[in-house]
Short mmCIF file of C-alpha atoms in Angstrom, two decimals:
data_model
loop_
_atom_site.label_atom_id
_atom_site.label_comp_id
_atom_site.label_asym_id
_atom_site.label_seq_id
_atom_site.Cartn_x
_atom_site.Cartn_y
_atom_site.Cartn_z
CA UNK A 1 1.50 -7.79 9.93
CA UNK A 2 3.60 -7.34 6.81
CA UNK A 3 6.38 -4.81 6.87
CA UNK A 4 4.76 -2.78 4.07
CA UNK A 5 1.57 -2.20 6.07
CA UNK A 6 1.74 0.87 8.27
CA UNK A 7 0.16 0.75 11.68
CA UNK A 8 -3.13 2.60 12.13
CA UNK A 9 -2.91 5.64 14.37
CA UNK A 10 -5.30 5.74 17.32
CA UNK A 11 -5.34 8.02 20.32
CA UNK A 12 -4.62 6.10 23.48
CA UNK A 13 -3.24 6.69 26.94
CA UNK A 14 -0.88 3.74 26.59
CA UNK A 15 -2.70 1.47 29.02
CA UNK A 16 -2.45 -2.30 28.52
CA UNK A 17 -6.17 -2.45 27.63
CA UNK A 18 -5.80 0.17 24.90
CA UNK A 19 -5.26 -2.22 21.96
CA UNK A 20 -8.42 -4.13 22.92
CA UNK A 21 -10.64 -1.06 23.24
CA UNK A 22 -9.20 0.59 20.13
CA UNK A 23 -9.78 -2.55 18.05
CA UNK A 24 -13.32 -2.86 19.43
CA UNK A 25 -13.93 0.76 18.46
CA UNK A 26 -12.74 0.10 14.90
CA UNK A 27 -14.96 -2.95 14.29
CA UNK A 28 -17.57 -2.67 17.04
CA UNK A 29 -20.45 -0.98 15.23
CA UNK A 30 -23.45 -3.23 14.61
CA UNK A 31 -22.83 -4.14 10.96
CA UNK A 32 -19.05 -3.72 10.72
CA UNK A 33 -18.07 -7.28 11.63
CA UNK A 34 -20.77 -8.72 9.36
CA UNK A 35 -19.49 -6.66 6.42
CA UNK A 36 -15.89 -7.68 7.15
CA UNK A 37 -16.97 -11.33 7.48
CA UNK A 38 -18.81 -11.28 4.14
CA UNK A 39 -15.87 -9.63 2.35
CA UNK A 40 -13.49 -12.17 3.89
CA UNK A 41 -15.73 -15.02 2.73
CA UNK A 42 -16.50 -13.71 -0.76
CA UNK A 43 -13.70 -11.36 -1.75
CA UNK A 44 -14.44 -8.05 -3.48
CA UNK A 45 -18.14 -7.31 -4.01
CA UNK A 46 -20.24 -4.61 -5.60
CA UNK A 47 -22.65 -2.66 -3.41
CA UNK A 48 -25.79 -4.66 -4.29
CA UNK A 49 -24.02 -8.01 -4.03
CA UNK A 50 -22.63 -7.04 -0.62
CA UNK A 51 -26.07 -5.86 0.52
CA UNK A 52 -27.52 -9.24 -0.49
CA UNK A 53 -24.72 -11.12 1.29
CA UNK A 54 -25.16 -9.12 4.50
CA UNK A 55 -28.97 -9.39 4.47
CA UNK A 56 -31.29 -7.26 6.58
CA UNK A 57 -29.33 -4.03 6.15
CA UNK A 58 -30.70 -0.90 4.53
CA UNK A 59 -28.83 0.76 1.68
CA UNK A 60 -28.20 3.86 3.81
CA UNK A 61 -26.79 1.89 6.74
CA UNK A 62 -24.59 -0.18 4.40
CA UNK A 63 -23.36 2.97 2.65
CA UNK A 64 -22.62 4.69 5.98
CA UNK A 65 -20.90 1.57 7.34
CA UNK A 66 -18.74 1.21 4.24
CA UNK A 67 -17.74 4.89 4.44
CA UNK A 68 -16.79 4.41 8.09
CA UNK A 69 -14.80 1.23 7.37
CA UNK A 70 -13.08 3.01 4.50
CA UNK A 71 -12.17 5.97 6.75
CA UNK A 72 -10.77 3.45 9.25
CA UNK A 73 -8.64 1.94 6.44
CA UNK A 74 -10.26 -1.50 6.69
CA UNK A 75 -12.20 -1.42 3.39
CA UNK A 76 -11.36 0.18 0.08
CA UNK A 77 -13.70 1.33 -2.66
CA UNK A 78 -12.67 0.95 -6.31
CA UNK A 79 -14.47 2.36 -9.33
CA UNK A 80 -14.85 -0.50 -11.80
CA UNK A 81 -16.64 1.40 -14.57
CA UNK A 82 -17.63 4.99 -15.20
CA UNK A 83 -20.81 4.48 -17.27
CA UNK A 84 -22.74 3.15 -15.63
CA UNK A 85 -20.88 3.89 -12.41
CA UNK A 86 -19.99 0.60 -10.77
CA UNK A 87 -17.95 0.30 -7.60
CA UNK A 88 -16.48 -2.64 -5.78
CA UNK A 89 -15.57 -2.98 -2.12
CA UNK A 90 -12.64 -5.04 -0.89
CA UNK A 91 -10.59 -5.39 2.24
CA UNK A 92 -7.36 -3.52 2.74
CA UNK A 93 -4.37 -5.32 4.22
CA UNK A 94 -5.55 -4.12 7.64
CA UNK A 95 -9.02 -5.50 6.94
CA UNK A 96 -7.61 -8.85 5.79
CA UNK A 97 -5.46 -9.04 8.92
CA UNK A 98 -8.68 -9.13 11.01
CA UNK A 99 -9.55 -12.59 9.63
CA UNK A 100 -8.33 -14.51 12.72
CA UNK A 101 -10.27 -12.12 14.98
CA UNK A 102 -13.48 -12.58 12.97
CA UNK A 103 -12.95 -16.36 12.87
CA UNK A 104 -12.47 -16.50 16.64
CA UNK A 105 -15.61 -14.41 17.16
CA UNK A 106 -17.55 -16.88 15.00
CA UNK A 107 -16.07 -19.84 16.88
CA UNK A 108 -16.89 -18.29 20.26
CA UNK A 109 -20.46 -17.57 19.11
CA UNK A 110 -20.94 -21.14 17.90
CA UNK A 111 -19.71 -22.51 21.22
CA UNK A 112 -21.49 -20.11 23.60
CA UNK A 113 -24.64 -18.79 21.92
CA UNK A 114 -27.97 -20.31 21.01
CA UNK A 115 -31.11 -18.94 19.37
CA UNK A 116 -33.45 -17.11 21.74
CA UNK A 117 -37.05 -18.28 22.05
CA UNK A 118 -38.21 -14.76 21.18
CA UNK A 119 -36.81 -11.25 20.86
CA UNK A 120 -37.71 -10.32 24.45
CA UNK A 121 -35.64 -13.18 25.87
CA UNK A 122 -32.56 -12.31 23.80
CA UNK A 123 -29.62 -10.75 25.62
CA UNK A 124 -28.28 -9.18 22.41
#
């Protein structure tokens, strides 16, 4: 982490597992890692472009997820133009610093997961 990036404050009892559970809480919602992954892969994106990149997400869920990621200081929203209003979403330094975590999650998934025959047989 660069010296100019402040650490994120989380409540924790100081146990050795705390950094793991706190990080999982920050990125663990269903669409959060997908959004982070797409922003890492593509750089800043407008709302509709991000929705297309994520695929299968409703506008409301994407909007709520982006608000949550912004509140957690992982994503930032910039107004690109006033009329018409156009916004762009990008990763903060904290969001960018999650790249090795997201990459390792992808690597683990490629090594340990396979497509289920049908939805009922899926464990996730």
